[in-house]
Short mmCIF file of C-alpha atoms in Angstrom, two decimals:
data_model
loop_
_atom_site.label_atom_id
_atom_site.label_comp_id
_atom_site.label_asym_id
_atom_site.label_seq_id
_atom_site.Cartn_x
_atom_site.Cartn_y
_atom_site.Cartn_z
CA UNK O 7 9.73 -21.50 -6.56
CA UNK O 8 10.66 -19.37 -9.86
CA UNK O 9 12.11 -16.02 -8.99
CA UNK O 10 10.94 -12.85 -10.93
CA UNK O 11 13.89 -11.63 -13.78
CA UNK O 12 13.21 -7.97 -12.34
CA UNK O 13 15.63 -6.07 -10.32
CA UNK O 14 13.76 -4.61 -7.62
CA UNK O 15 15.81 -2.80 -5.03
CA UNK O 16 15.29 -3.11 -0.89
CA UNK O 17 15.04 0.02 -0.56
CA UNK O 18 16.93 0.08 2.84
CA UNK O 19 18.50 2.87 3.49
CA UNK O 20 22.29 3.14 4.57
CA UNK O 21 22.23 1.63 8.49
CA UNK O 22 18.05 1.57 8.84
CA UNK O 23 16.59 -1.38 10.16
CA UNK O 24 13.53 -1.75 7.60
CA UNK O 25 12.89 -0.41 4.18
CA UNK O 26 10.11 1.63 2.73
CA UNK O 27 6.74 -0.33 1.27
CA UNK O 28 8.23 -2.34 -1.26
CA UNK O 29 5.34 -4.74 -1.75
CA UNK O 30 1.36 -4.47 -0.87
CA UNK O 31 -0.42 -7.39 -0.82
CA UNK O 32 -4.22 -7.45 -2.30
CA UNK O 33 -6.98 -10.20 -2.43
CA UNK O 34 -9.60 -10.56 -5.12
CA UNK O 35 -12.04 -12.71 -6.63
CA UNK O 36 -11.96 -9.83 -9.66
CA UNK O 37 -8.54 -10.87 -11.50
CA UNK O 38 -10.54 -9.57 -14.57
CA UNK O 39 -11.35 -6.18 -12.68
CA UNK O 40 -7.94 -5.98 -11.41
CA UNK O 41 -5.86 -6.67 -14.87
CA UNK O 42 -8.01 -4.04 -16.34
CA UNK O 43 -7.46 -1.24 -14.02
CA UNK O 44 -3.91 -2.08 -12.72
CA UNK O 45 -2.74 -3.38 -16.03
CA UNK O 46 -4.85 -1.65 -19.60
CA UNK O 47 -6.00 1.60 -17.55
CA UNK O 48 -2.89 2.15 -15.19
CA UNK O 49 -0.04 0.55 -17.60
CA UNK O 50 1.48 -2.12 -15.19
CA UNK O 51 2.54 -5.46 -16.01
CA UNK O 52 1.22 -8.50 -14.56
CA UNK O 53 2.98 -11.92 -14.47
CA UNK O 54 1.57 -15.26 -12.97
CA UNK O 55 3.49 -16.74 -10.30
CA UNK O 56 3.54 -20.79 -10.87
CA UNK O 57 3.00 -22.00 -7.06
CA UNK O 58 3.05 -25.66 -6.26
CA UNK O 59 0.65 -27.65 -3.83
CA UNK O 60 3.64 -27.63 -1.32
CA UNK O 61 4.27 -23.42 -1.49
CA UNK O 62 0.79 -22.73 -1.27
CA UNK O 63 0.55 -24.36 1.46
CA UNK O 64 3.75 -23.58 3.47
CA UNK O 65 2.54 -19.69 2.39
CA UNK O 66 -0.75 -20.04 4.27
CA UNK O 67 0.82 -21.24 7.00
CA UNK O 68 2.81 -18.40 7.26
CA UNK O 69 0.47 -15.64 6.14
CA UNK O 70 -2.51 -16.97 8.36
CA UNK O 71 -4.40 -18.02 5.30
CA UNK O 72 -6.97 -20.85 6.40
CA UNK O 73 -5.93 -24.11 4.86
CA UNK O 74 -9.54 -24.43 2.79
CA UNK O 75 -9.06 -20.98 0.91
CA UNK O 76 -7.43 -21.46 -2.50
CA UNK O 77 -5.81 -18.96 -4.90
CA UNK O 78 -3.54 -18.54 -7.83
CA UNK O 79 -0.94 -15.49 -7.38
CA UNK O 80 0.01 -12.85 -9.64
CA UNK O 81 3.06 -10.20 -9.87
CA UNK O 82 1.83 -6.80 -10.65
CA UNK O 83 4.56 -4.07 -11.50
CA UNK O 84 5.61 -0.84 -13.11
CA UNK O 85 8.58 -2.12 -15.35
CA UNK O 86 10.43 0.70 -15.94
CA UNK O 87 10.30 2.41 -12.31
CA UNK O 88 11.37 -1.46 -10.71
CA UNK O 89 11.80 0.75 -6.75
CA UNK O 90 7.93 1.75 -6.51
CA UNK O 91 5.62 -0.82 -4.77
CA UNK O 92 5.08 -4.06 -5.91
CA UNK O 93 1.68 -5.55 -5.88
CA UNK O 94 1.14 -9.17 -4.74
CA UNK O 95 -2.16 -10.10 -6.45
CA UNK O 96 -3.90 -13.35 -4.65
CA UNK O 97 -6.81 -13.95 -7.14
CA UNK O 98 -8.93 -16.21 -4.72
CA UNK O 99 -11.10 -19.01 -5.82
CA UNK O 100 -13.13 -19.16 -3.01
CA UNK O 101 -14.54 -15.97 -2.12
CA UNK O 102 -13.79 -13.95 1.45
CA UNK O 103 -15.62 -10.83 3.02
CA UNK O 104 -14.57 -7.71 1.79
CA UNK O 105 -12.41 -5.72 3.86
CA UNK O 106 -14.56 -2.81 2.83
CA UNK O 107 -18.39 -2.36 1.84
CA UNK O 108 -18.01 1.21 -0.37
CA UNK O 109 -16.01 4.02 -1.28
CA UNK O 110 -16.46 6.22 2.16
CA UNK O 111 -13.36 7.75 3.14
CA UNK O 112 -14.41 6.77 7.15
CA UNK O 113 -14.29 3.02 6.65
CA UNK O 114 -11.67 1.95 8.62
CA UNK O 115 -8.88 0.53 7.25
CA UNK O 116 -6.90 0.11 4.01
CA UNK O 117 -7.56 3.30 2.30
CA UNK O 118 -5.37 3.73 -1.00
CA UNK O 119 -2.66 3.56 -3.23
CA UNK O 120 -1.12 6.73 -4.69
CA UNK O 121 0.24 7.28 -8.13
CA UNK O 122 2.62 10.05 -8.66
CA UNK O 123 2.77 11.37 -11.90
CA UNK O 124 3.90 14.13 -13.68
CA UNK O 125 1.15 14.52 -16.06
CA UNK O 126 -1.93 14.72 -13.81
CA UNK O 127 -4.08 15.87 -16.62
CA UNK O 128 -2.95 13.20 -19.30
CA UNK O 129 -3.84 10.80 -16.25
CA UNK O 130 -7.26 12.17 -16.28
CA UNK O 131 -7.76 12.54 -19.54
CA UNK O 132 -7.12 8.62 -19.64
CA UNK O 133 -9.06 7.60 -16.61
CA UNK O 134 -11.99 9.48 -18.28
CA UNK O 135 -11.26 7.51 -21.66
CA UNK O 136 -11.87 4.40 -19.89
CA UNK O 137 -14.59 5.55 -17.66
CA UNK O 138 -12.93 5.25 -14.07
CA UNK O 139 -15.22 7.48 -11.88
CA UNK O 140 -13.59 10.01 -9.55
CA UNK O 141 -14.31 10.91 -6.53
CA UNK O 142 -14.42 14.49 -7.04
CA UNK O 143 -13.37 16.73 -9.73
CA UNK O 144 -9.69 17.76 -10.02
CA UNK O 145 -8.15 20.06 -6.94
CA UNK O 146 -5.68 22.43 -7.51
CA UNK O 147 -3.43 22.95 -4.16
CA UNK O 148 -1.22 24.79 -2.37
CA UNK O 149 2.33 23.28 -1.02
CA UNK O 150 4.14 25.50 1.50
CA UNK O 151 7.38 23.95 3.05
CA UNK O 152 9.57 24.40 6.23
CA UNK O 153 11.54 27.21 4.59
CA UNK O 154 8.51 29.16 3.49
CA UNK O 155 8.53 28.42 -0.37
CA UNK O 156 5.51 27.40 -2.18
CA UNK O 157 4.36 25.55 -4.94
CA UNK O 158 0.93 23.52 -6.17
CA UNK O 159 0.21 20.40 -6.95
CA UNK O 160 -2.82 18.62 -8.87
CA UNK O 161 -4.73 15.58 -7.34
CA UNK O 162 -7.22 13.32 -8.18
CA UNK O 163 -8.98 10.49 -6.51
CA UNK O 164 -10.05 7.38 -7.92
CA UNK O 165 -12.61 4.57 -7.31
CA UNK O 166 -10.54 1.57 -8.36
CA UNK O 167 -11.13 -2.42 -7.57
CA UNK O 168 -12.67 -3.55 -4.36
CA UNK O 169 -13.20 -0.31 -2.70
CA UNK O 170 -9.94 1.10 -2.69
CA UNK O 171 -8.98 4.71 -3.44
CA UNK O 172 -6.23 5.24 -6.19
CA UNK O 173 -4.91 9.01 -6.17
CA UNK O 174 -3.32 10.57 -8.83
CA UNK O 175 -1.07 13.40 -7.75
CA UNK O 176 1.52 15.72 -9.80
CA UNK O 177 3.40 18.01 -7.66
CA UNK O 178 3.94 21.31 -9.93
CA UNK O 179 7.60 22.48 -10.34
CA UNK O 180 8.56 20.01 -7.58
CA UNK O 181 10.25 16.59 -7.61
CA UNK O 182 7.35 13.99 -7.44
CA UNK O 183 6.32 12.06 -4.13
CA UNK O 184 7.74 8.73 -6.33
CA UNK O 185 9.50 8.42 -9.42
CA UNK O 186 7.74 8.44 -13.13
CA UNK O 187 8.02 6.90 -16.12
CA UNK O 188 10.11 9.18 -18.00
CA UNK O 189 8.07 8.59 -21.42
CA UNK O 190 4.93 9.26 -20.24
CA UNK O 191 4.99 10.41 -16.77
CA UNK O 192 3.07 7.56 -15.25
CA UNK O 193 4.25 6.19 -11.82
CA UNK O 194 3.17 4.51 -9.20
CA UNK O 195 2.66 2.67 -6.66
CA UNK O 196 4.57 5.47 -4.89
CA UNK O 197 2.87 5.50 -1.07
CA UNK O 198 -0.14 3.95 0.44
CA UNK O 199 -2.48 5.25 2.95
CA UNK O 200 -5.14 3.73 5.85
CA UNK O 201 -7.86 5.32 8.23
CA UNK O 202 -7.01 4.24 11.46
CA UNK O 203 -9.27 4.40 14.62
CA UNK O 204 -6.28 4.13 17.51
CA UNK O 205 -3.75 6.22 15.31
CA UNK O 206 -1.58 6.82 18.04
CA UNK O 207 -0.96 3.08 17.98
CA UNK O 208 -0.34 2.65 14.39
CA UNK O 209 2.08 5.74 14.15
CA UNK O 210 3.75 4.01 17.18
CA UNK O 211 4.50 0.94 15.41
CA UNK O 212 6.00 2.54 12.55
CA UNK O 213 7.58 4.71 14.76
CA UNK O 214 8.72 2.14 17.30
CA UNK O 215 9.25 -1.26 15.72
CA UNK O 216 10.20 -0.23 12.36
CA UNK O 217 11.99 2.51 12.81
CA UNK O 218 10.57 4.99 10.57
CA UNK O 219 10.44 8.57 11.05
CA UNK O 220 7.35 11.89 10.85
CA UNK O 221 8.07 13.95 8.61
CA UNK O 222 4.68 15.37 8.71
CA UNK O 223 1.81 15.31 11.14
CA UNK O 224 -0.77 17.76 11.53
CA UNK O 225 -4.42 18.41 11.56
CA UNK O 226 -6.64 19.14 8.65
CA UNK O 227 -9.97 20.37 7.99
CA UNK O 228 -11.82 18.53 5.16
CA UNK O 229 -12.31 20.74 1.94
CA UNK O 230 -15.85 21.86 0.84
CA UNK O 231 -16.69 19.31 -2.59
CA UNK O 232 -13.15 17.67 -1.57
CA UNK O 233 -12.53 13.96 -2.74
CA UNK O 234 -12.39 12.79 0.91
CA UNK O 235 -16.18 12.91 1.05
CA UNK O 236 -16.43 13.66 4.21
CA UNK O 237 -18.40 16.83 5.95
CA UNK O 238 -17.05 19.87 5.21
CA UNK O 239 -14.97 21.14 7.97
CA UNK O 240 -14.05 17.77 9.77
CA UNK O 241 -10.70 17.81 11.59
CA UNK O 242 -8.45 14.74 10.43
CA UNK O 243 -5.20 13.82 11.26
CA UNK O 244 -2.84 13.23 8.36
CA UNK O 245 0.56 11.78 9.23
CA UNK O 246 3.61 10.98 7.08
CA UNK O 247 5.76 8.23 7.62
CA UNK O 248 8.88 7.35 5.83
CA UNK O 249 12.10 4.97 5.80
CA UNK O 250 14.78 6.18 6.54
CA UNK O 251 16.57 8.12 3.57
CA UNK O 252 13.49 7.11 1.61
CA UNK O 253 11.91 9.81 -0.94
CA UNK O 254 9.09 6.94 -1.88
CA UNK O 255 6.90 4.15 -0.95
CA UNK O 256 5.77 5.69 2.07
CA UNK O 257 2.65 5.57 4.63
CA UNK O 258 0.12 7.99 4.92
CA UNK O 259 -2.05 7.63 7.90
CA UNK O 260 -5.71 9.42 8.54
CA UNK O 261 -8.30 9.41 11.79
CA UNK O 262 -10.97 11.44 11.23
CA UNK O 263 -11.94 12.75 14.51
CA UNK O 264 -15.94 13.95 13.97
CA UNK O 265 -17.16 11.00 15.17
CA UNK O 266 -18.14 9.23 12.09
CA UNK O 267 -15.43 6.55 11.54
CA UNK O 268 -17.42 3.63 10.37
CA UNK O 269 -15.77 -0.56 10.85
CA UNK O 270 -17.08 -2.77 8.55
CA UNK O 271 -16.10 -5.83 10.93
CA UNK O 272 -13.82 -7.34 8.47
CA UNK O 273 -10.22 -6.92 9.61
CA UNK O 274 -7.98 -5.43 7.20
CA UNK O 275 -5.95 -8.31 6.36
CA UNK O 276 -5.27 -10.96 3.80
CA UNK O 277 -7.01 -13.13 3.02
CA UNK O 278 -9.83 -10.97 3.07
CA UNK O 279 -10.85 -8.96 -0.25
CA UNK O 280 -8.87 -5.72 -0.70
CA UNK O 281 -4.92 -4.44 0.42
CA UNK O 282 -4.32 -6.66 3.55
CA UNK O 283 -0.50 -6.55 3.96
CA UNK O 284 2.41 -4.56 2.90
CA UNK O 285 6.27 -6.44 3.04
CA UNK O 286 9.11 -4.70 4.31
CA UNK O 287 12.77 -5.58 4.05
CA UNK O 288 14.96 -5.60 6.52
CA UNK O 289 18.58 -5.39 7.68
CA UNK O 290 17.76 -7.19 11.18
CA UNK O 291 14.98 -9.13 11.46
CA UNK O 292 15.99 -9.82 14.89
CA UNK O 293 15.71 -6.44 16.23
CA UNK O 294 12.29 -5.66 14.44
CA UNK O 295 11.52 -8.77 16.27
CA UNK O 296 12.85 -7.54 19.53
CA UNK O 297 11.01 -4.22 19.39
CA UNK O 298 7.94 -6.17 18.27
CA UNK O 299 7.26 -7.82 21.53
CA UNK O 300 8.64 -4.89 23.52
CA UNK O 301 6.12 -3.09 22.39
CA UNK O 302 3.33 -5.81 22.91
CA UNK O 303 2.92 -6.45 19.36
CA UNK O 304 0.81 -9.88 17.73
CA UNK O 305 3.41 -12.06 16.53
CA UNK O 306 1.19 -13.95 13.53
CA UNK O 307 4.36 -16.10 12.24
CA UNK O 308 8.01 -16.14 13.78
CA UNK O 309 10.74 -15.97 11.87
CA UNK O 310 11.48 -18.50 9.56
CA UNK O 311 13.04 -19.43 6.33
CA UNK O 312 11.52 -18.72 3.01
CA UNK O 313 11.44 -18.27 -0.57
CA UNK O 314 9.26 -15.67 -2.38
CA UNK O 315 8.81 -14.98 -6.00
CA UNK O 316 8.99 -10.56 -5.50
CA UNK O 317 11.10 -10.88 -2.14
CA UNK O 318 13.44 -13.68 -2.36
CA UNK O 319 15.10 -15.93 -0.59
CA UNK O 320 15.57 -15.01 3.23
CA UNK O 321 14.15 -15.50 6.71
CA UNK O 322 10.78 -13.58 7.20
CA UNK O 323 8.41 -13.11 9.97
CA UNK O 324 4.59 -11.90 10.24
CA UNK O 325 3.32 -8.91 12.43
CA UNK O 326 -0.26 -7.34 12.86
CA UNK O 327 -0.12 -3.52 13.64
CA UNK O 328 -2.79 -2.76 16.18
CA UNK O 329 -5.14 -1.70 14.09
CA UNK O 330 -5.35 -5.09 12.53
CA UNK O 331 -3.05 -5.00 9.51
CA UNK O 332 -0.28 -7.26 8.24
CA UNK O 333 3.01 -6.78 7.94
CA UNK O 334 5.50 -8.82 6.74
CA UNK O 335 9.17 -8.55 7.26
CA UNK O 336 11.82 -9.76 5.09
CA UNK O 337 15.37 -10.56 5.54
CA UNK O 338 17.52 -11.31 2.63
CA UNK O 339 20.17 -14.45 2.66
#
């Protein structure tokens, strides 16, 4: 298999077992939809990974892809900022459910992917250029950290392809959650976020398997007119999760706890339509394995050896969180 000619680091931090996000997975039958957004509106590249008859299928083996689904696969990336999160495009060419029905914050699930930037407003400006809708005007908020200084920051979310929300976020007078583009302030893929209905679960496999760390978890009351779009008032919890030493790429995790959580009884996994699967790397793939079963975790694929045009070459296993998502975890040779 051809190997992409970008440098993209682990980003495994000095003596942690796994790495922040470093590549989401997502399944359409829109390529169109998706170069558009991803690549005109949001200025990523996108490169066509050449697969042969024999990859393909040793990669739905692995992934859990049924052997009559087909696909062509595509490298989607921010050139310039090479550590945010890749995206693994598999433009299918036979069509799967979709892993969500609409744009309501409580579908379970996959929720978004965030793009830092430093010029929220230029953002906007551009999203409105090329008619993205959002889901709310933007919101002008308050930061207060541990030590008791404050700040703002400017967010925005965004209905992109196949249901999933796309946030724009500047942070004012504060480093960014991700790094930018220098020249025009455009980042992203910095983090990702899902709505979870047994949170406890999925903070304990982070927490547990991988080895990440809270460094935020609270409850929240939705906003009145807020981009959520849920009632006004409802509690949520909103949790933070990050790799060790990492300042990007992390998970966001929310359970809205009013009752109205809605499952659209398609798992949120590849190779159904939307993000299905994030990658992780990893310094020992043995002991994520090891804490994997003592936790009681679904094994989907052991470990094995394999070759992957974003990841590498390396020995890689697959994992389903309990809420039904993929993860895959990478080991470099």
């Amino acid at each position: 298999m051809q190997k992409t000619t970008l440098n993209i680091p682990t980003g495994i931090g000095k003596e942690a077992l796994t790495s922040y996000i470093h590549t989401a997975t997502l399944c359409t039958v829109d390529l169109e939809g998706y170069k558009h957004f991803y690549g005109e509106v949001m200025k990523m590249s996108f490169d066509k990974v050449e697969l042969s008859s024999e990859e393909k299928n040793k990669q739905k083996d692995f992934w859990n892809i049924p052997n009559d689904i087909d696909y062509d696969m595509y490298h989607c990336y921010r050139p310039t900022v090479p550590s945010l999160i890749q995206l693994r495009i598999l433009h299918l060419k036979t069509p799967t459910p979709h892993i969500h029905k609409s744009y309501s914050s409580y579908e379970l699930g996959s929720f978004s992917l965030g793009f830092p930037t430093s010029d929220a407003k230029g953002m906007d400006k551009r999203m409105q250029e090329y008619d993205v809708k959002a889901m709310a005007p933007m919101q002008l908020g308050d930061i207060v950290r541990a030590n008791g200084d404050t700040g703002q920051y400017l967010e925005t979310i965004y209905q992109g392809p196949d249901y999933l929300h796309c946030v724009g976020i500047e942070r004012v007078n504060y480093p960014q959650l991700a790094p930018c583009d220098p020249a025009d302030g455009f980042g992203g893929p910095g983090y990702s976020a899902f709505v979870a209905k047994d949170s406890d679960a999925e903070v304990a496999f982070y927490t547990n398997v991988l080895e990440h760390y809270i460094l935020f978890d609270s409850v929240w009351e939705a906003a009145e007119d807020g981009a959520l779009g849920v009632n006004t008032g409802t509690p949520f919890r909103f949790c933070g999760i990050y790799a060790p030493e990492a300042q990007q790429n992390h998970y966001l995790l929310l359970d809205f706890k009013d009752g109205n959580m809605v499952d659209t009884g398609v798992q949120s996994c590849i190779p159904n339509q939307g993000l299905g699967m994030y990658s992780f790397h990893s310094s020992n793939i043995e002991k994520v394995m090891s804490n994997a079963k003592d936790n009681g975790i679904k094994v989907l694929s052991e470990i094995q050896e394999v070759t992957d045009y974003i990841l590498g070459d390396g020995r890689a296993c697959l994992l389903e969180t309990p809420n039904g998502f993929y993860v895959e975890i990478f080991q470099a040779n």
